[in-house]
Every structure is written in structure tokens, then in C-alpha cells.
XYZ file of N, CA and C in Angstrom:
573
model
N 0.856 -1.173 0.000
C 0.000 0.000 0.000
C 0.893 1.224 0.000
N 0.989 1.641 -0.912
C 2.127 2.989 -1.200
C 1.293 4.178 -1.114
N 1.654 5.365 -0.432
C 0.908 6.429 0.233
C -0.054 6.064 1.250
N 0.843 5.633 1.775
C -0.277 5.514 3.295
C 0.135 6.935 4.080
N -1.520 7.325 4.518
C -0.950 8.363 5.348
C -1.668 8.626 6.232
N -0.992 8.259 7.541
C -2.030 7.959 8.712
C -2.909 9.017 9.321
N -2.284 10.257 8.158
C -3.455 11.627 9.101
C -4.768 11.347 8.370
N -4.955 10.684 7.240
C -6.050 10.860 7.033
C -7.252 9.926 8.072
N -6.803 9.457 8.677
C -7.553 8.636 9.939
C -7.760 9.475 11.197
N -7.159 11.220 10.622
C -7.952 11.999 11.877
C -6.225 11.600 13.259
N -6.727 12.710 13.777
C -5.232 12.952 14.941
C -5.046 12.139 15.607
N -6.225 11.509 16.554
C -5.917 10.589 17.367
C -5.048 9.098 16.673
N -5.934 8.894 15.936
C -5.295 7.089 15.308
C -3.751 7.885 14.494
N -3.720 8.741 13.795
C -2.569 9.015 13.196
C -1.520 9.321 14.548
N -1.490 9.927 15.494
C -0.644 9.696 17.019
C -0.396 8.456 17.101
N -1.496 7.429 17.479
C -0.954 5.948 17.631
C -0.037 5.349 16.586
N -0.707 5.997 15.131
C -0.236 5.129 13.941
C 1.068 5.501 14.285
N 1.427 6.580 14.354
C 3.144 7.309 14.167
C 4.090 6.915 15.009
N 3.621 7.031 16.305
C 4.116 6.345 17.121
C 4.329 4.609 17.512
N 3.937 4.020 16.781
C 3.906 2.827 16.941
C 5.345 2.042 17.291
N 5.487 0.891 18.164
C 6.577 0.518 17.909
C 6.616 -0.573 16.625
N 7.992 -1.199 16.838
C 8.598 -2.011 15.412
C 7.309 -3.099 15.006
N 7.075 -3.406 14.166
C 6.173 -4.340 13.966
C 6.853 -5.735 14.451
N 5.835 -6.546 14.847
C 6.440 -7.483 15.531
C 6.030 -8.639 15.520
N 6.777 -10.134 15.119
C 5.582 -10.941 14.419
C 5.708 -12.386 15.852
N 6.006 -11.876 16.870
C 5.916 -12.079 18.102
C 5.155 -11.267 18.912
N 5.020 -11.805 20.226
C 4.118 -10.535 20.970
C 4.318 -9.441 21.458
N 6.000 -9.163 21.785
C 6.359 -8.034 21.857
C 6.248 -7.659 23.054
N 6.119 -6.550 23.515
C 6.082 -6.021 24.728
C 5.184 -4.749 24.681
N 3.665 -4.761 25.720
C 2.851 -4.095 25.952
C 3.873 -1.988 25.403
N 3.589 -1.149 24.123
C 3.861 -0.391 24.710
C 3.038 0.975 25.281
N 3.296 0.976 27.092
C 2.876 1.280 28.279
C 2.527 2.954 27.751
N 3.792 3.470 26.716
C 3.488 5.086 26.489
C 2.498 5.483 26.048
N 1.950 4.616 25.471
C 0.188 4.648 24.573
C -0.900 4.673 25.205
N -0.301 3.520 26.204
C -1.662 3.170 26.804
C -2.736 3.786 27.207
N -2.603 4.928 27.928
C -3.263 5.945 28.536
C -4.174 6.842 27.414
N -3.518 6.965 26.109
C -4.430 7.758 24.254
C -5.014 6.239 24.014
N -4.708 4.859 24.242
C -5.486 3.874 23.450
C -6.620 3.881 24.582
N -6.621 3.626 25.821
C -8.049 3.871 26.721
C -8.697 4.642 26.466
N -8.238 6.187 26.019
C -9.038 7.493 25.984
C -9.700 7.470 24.462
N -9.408 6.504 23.600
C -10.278 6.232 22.196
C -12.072 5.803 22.511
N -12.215 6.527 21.629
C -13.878 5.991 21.862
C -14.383 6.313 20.074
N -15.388 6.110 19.632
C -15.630 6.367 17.882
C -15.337 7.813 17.594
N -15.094 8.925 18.651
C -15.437 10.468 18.693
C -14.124 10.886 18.300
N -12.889 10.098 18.551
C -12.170 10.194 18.692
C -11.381 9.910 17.540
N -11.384 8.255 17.320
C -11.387 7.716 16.474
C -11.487 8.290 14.972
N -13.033 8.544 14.911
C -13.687 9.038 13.702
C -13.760 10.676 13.108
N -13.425 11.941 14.382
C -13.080 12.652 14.175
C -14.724 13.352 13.978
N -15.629 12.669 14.353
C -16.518 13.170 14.321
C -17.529 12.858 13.899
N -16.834 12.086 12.391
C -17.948 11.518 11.344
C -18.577 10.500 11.730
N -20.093 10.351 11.338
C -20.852 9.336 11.818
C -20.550 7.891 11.652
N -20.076 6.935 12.561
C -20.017 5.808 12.388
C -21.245 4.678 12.075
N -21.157 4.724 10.823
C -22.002 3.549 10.136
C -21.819 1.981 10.641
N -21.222 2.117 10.459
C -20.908 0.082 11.236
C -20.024 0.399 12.572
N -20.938 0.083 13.647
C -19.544 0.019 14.989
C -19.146 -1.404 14.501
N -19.316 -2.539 14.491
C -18.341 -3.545 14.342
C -17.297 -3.370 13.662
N -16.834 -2.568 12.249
C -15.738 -2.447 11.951
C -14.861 -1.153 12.868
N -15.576 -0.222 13.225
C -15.332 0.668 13.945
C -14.485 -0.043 15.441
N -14.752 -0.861 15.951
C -14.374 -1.859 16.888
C -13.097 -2.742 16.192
N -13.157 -2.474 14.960
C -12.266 -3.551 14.156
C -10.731 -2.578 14.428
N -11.327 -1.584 14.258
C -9.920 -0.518 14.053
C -9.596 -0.400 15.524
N -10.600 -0.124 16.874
C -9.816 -0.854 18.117
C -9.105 -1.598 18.213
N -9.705 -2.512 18.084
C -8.485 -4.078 17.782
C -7.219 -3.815 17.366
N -7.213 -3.099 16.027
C -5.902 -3.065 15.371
C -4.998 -1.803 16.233
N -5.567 -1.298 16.679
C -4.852 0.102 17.493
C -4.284 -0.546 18.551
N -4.726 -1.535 19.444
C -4.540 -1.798 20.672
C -3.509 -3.016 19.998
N -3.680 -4.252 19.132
C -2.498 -4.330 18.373
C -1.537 -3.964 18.180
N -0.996 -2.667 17.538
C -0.275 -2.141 17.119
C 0.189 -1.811 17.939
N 0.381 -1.642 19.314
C 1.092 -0.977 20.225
C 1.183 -2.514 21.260
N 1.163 -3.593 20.830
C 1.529 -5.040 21.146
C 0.581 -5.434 22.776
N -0.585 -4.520 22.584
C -1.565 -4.941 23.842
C -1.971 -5.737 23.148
N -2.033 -7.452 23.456
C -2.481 -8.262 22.494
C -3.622 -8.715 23.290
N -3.582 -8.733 24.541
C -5.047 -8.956 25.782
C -6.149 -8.199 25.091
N -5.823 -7.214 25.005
C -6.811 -6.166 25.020
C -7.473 -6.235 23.750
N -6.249 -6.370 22.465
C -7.083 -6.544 21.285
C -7.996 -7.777 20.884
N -7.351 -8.666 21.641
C -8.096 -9.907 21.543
C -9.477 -10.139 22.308
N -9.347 -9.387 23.354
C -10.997 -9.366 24.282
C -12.098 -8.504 22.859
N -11.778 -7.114 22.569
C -12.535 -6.343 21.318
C -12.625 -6.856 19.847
N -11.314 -7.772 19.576
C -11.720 -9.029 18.441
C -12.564 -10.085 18.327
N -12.679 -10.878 19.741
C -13.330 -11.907 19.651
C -14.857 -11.574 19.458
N -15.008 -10.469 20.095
C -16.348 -10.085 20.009
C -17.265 -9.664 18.928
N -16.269 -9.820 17.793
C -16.640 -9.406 16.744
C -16.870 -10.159 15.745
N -18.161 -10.145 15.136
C -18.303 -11.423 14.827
C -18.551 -11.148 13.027
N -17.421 -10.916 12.486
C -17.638 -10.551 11.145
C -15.952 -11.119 10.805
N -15.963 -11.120 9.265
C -14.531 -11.564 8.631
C -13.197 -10.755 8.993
N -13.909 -9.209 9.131
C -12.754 -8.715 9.405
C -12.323 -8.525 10.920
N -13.225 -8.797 11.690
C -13.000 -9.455 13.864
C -12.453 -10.669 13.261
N -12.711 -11.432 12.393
C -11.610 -12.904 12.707
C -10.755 -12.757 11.871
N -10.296 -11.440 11.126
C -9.034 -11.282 10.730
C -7.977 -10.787 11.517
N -8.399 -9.463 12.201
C -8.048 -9.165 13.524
C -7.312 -10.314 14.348
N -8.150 -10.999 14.933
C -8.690 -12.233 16.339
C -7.365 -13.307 15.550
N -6.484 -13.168 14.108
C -6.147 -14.368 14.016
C -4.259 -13.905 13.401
N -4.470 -12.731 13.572
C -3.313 -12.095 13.604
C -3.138 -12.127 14.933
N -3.324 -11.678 15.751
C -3.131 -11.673 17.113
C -2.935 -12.982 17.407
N -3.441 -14.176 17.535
C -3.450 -15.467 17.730
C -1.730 -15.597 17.066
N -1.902 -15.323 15.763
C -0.367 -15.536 15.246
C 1.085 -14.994 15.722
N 0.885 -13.967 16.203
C 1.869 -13.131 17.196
C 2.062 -13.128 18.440
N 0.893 -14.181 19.107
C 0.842 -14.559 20.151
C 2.470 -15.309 20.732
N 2.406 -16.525 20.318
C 2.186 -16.787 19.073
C 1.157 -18.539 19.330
N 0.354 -18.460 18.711
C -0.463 -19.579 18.654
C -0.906 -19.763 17.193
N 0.076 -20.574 16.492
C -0.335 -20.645 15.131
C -1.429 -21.826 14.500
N -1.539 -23.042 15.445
C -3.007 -23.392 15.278
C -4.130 -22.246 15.420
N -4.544 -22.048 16.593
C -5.840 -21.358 16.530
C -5.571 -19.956 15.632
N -4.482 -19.347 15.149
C -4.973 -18.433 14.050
C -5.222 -18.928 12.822
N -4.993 -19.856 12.675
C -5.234 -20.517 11.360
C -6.744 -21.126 11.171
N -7.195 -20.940 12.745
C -8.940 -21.389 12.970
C -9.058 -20.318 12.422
N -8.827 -19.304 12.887
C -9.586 -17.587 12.922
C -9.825 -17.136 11.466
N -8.228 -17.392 10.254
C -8.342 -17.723 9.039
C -9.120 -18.467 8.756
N -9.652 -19.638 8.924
C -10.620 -20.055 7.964
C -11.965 -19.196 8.044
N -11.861 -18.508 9.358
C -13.311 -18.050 9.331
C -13.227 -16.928 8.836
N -12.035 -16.204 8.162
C -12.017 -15.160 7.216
C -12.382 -15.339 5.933
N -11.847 -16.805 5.945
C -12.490 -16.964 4.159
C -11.681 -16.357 3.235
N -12.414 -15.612 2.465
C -11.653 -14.337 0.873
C -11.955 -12.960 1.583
N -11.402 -12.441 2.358
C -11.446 -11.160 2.553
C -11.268 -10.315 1.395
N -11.757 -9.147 1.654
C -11.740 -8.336 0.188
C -10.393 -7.600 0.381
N -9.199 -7.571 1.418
C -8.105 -6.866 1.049
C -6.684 -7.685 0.324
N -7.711 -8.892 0.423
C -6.562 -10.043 -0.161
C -5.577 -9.999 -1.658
N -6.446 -9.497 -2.637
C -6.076 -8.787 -3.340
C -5.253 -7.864 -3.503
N -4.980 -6.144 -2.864
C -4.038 -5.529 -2.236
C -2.691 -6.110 -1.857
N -3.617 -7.316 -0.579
C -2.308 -7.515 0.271
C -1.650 -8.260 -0.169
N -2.033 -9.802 -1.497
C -0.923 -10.049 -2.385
C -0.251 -8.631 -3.247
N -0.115 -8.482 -3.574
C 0.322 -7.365 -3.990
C 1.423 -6.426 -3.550
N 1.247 -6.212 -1.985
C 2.091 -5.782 -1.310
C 2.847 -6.720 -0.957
N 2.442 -7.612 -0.981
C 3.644 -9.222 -0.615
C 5.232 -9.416 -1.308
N 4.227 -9.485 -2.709
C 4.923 -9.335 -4.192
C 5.682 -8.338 -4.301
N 5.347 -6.476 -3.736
C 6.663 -5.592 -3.788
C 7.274 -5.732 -3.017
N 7.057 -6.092 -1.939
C 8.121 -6.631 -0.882
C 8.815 -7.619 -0.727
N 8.595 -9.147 -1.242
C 9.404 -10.014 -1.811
C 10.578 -10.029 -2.730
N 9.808 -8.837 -3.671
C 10.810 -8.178 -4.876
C 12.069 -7.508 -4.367
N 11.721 -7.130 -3.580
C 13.115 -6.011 -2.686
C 13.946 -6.759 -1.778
N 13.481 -8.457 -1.269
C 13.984 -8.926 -0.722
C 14.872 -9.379 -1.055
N 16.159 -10.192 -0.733
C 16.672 -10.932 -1.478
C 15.617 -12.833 -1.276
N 16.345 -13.425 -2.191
C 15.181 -14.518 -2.543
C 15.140 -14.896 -1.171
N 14.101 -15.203 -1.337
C 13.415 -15.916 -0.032
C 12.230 -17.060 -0.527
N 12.822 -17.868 0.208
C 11.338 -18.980 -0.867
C 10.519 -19.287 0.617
N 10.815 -18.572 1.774
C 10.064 -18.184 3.093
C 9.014 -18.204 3.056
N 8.549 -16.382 2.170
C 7.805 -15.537 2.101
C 6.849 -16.007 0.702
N 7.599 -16.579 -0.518
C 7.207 -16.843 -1.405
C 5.710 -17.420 -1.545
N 5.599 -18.469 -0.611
C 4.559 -18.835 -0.935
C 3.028 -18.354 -0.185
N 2.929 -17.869 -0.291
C 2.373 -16.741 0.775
C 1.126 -16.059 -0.255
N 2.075 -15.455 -1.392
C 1.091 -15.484 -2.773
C 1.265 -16.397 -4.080
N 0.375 -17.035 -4.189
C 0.437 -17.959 -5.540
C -0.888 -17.837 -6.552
N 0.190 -17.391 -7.780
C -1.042 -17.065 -8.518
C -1.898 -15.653 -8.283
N -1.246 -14.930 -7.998
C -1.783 -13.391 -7.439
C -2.802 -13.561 -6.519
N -2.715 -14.666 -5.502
C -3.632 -15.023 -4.659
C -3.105 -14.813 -2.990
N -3.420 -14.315 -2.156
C -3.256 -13.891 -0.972
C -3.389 -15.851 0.050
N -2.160 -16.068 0.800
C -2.401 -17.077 1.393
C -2.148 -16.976 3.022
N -3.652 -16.622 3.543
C -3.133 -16.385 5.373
C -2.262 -17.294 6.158
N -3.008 -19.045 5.604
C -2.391 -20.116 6.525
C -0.890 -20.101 5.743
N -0.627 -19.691 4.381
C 1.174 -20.121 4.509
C 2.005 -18.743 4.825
N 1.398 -17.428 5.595
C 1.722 -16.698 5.650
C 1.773 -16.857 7.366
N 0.826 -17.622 7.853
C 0.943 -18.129 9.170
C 2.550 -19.226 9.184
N 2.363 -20.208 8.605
C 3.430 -20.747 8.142
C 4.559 -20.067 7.800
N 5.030 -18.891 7.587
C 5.632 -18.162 7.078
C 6.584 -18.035 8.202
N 5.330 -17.232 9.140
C 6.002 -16.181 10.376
C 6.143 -17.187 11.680
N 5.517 -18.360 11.559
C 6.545 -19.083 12.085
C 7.650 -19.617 12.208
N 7.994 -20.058 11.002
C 9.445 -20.275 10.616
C 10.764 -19.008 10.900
N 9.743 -17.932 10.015
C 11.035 -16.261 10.446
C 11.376 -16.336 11.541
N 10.608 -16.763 12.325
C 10.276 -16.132 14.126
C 11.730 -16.935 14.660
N 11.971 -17.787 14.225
C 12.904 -18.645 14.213
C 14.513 -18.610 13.445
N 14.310 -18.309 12.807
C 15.264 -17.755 11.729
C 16.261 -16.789 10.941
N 16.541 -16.663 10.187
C 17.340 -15.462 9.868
C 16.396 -14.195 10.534
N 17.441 -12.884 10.847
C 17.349 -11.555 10.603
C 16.799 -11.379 9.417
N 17.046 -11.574 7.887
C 16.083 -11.221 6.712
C 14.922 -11.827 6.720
N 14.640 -13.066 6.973
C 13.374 -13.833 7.146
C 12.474 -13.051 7.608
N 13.006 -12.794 9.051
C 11.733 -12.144 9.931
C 11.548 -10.589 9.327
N 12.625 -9.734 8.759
C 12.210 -8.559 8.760
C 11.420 -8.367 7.066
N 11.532 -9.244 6.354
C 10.598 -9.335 5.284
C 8.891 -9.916 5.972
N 8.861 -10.769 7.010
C 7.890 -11.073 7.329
C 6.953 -9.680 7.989
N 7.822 -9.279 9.136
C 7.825 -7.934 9.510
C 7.012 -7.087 8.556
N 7.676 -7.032 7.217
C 7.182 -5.998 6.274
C 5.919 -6.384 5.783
N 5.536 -7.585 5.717
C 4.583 -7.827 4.995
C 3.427 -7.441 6.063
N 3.731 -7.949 7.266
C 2.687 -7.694 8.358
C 2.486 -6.664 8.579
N 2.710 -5.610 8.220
C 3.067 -3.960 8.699
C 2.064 -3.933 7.193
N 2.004 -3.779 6.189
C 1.710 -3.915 4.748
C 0.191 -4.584 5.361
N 0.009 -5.793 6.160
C -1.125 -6.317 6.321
C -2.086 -5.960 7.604
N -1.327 -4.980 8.275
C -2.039 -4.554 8.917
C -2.697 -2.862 8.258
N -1.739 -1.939 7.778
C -2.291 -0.994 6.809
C -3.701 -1.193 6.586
N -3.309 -2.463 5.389
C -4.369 -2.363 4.485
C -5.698 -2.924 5.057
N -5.884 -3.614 6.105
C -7.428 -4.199 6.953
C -7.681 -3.233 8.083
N -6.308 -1.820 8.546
C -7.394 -0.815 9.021
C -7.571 -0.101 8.058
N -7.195 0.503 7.154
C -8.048 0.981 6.147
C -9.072 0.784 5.653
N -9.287 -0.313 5.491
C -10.690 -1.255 4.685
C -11.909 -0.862 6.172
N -11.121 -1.644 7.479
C -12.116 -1.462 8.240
C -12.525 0.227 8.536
N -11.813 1.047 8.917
C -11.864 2.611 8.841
C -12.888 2.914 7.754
N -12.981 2.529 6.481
C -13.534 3.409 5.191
C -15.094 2.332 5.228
N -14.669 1.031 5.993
C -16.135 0.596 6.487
C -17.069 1.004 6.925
N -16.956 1.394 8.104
C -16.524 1.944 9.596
C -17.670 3.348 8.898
N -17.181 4.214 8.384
C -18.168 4.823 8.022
C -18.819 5.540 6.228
N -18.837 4.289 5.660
C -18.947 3.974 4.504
C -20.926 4.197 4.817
N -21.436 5.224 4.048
C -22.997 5.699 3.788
C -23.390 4.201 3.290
């Protein structure tokens, strides 16, 4: 996703976005400096004003906020609750960074064909390109097709592995988280 730009998500989420720490395809460590702007989020905040059409995706972009700053408790209590493709896309990234790569691979099936799958092969593919070869990451997209469980498969192996492994995995996850708060955000309050 080239031109991402987190102000357009309004001050508050663009603060979290900016600040974020390293992406991390482990669980990382709670960070504590946030914590206090991710409690004080509510849709008003969030949304900047504009009317929220779907709270469930609106809740989706919780998830990913409280994510992104490696509260994985927290995102996972506001994921599970959500009972749409993009809460068990959420609910199965988290599972994966946990790291519990069975049950995210439950959470994936109950995503199915998400509609950013498309995109996010895509971003796979420019980022593979820049890598040096990696037959890691490779299979991940086949056939211009987005693959969660070998991308689960993926970031298990990195997690383990080379420094390039993981920080191409890294990239892709950073790339895959972008693009499902965006989708959920333009959900979120889509007329």
C-alpha cells in the first residue's frame, strides 16, 4: 500500500499510527506510552466526528490500534467479540503473534476471501521483490492469490530464523495490517 498516510484517519489514530513501535511478528512487549491515548479512544475520537455507520468495523480498528502498540489482551478481548470476517481477521493475527499458530489458522478459515486479499498479495509481491530470494515468504502469494495459513506458516518459521526472514515477514505484516485498518476505517463509516 504505497501512500499511506495515517493523518487521514484523523489525529488521534494518526498519534498511535506514528508512534507505533517495530512491527512485531511475536508478541512483543505491551507499549505502556500509549496506553493511557489507546483507553481514551472511543468512535469520537477515532472518527473525528464523522458518523459511524458500522460500529463492528469501527471496533475492528480498536483491535488493530490496541495491536499495534503489542496490547495483544486487550485486542483480543474487542476481536473476539466481533463477529464478522474482518473481527476474525483481527482475532487471528493476534493469535499468530501470540504466538499460537493453530488457533490463528482457525480464525483464518473463518475469514475466508477477505476483500483486502487482493491488495495484500500485492504488497507481498513488492516486498518479496526487494527482498533478497526468499522462498520463506514466497509462498504466501500464488497465482496473485493472498495465502493467510502459509503466511501463518511463514512467520513461524522467520520467528525462528534469519534476521532477513523475519524482517521481510515484519514488512509484509506492517503492509497487512495498513491495508485491513483501512478497509475497516472506510467501512466503519462507509454511507
Amino acid at each position: 500500500m504505497t501512500g499511506f498516510d495515517p493523518r487521514r484517519y484523523g489525529d488521534a489514530c494518526a498519534d498511535l499510527i506514528e508512534t507505533r513501535p517495530a512491527m512485531q511478528l511475536g508478541p512483543g512487549r505491551p507499549n505502556e506510552s500509549a496506553r493511557s491515548k489507546l483507553e481514551a479512544l472511543d468512535f469520537a475520537a477515532i472518527f473525528g466526528g464523522v458518523t459511524v455507520r458500522d460500529r463492528r468495523m469501527a471496533n475492528c480498528c480498536l483491535a488493530g490500534l490496541w495491536l499495534l502498540h503489542d496490547f495483544l489482551d486487550t485486542s483480543h478481548t474487542i476481536s473476539q467479540s466481533i463477529e464478522t470476517t474482518s473481527g476474525s481477521f483481527w482475532h487471528g493475527i493476534m493469535h499468530r503473534r501470540e504466538p499460537d499458530y493453530g488457533n490463528a489458522k482457525y480464525w483464518f478459515r473463518r475469514v475466508g476471501k477477505h476483500p483486502i486479499f487482493a491488495d495484500l498479495a500485492k504488497a507481498a509481491e513488492q516486498e518479496m521483490a526487494q527482498a533478497k530470494p526468499n522462498t520463506l515468504a514466497a509462498a504466501v502469494v500464488e497465482a496473485g492469490d493472498w495465502d493467510s495459513f502459509a503466511f501463518v506458516d511463514a512467520c513461524q518459521t522467520a520467528s525462528r530464523g534469519s534476521a532477513e526472514q523475519r524482517e521481510l515477514c515484519e514488512r509484509i505484516a506492517w503492509a497487512e495490517w495498513r491495508l485491513l485498518f483501512d478497509y475497516c476505517y472506510q467501512q466503519a463509516i462507509a454511507s
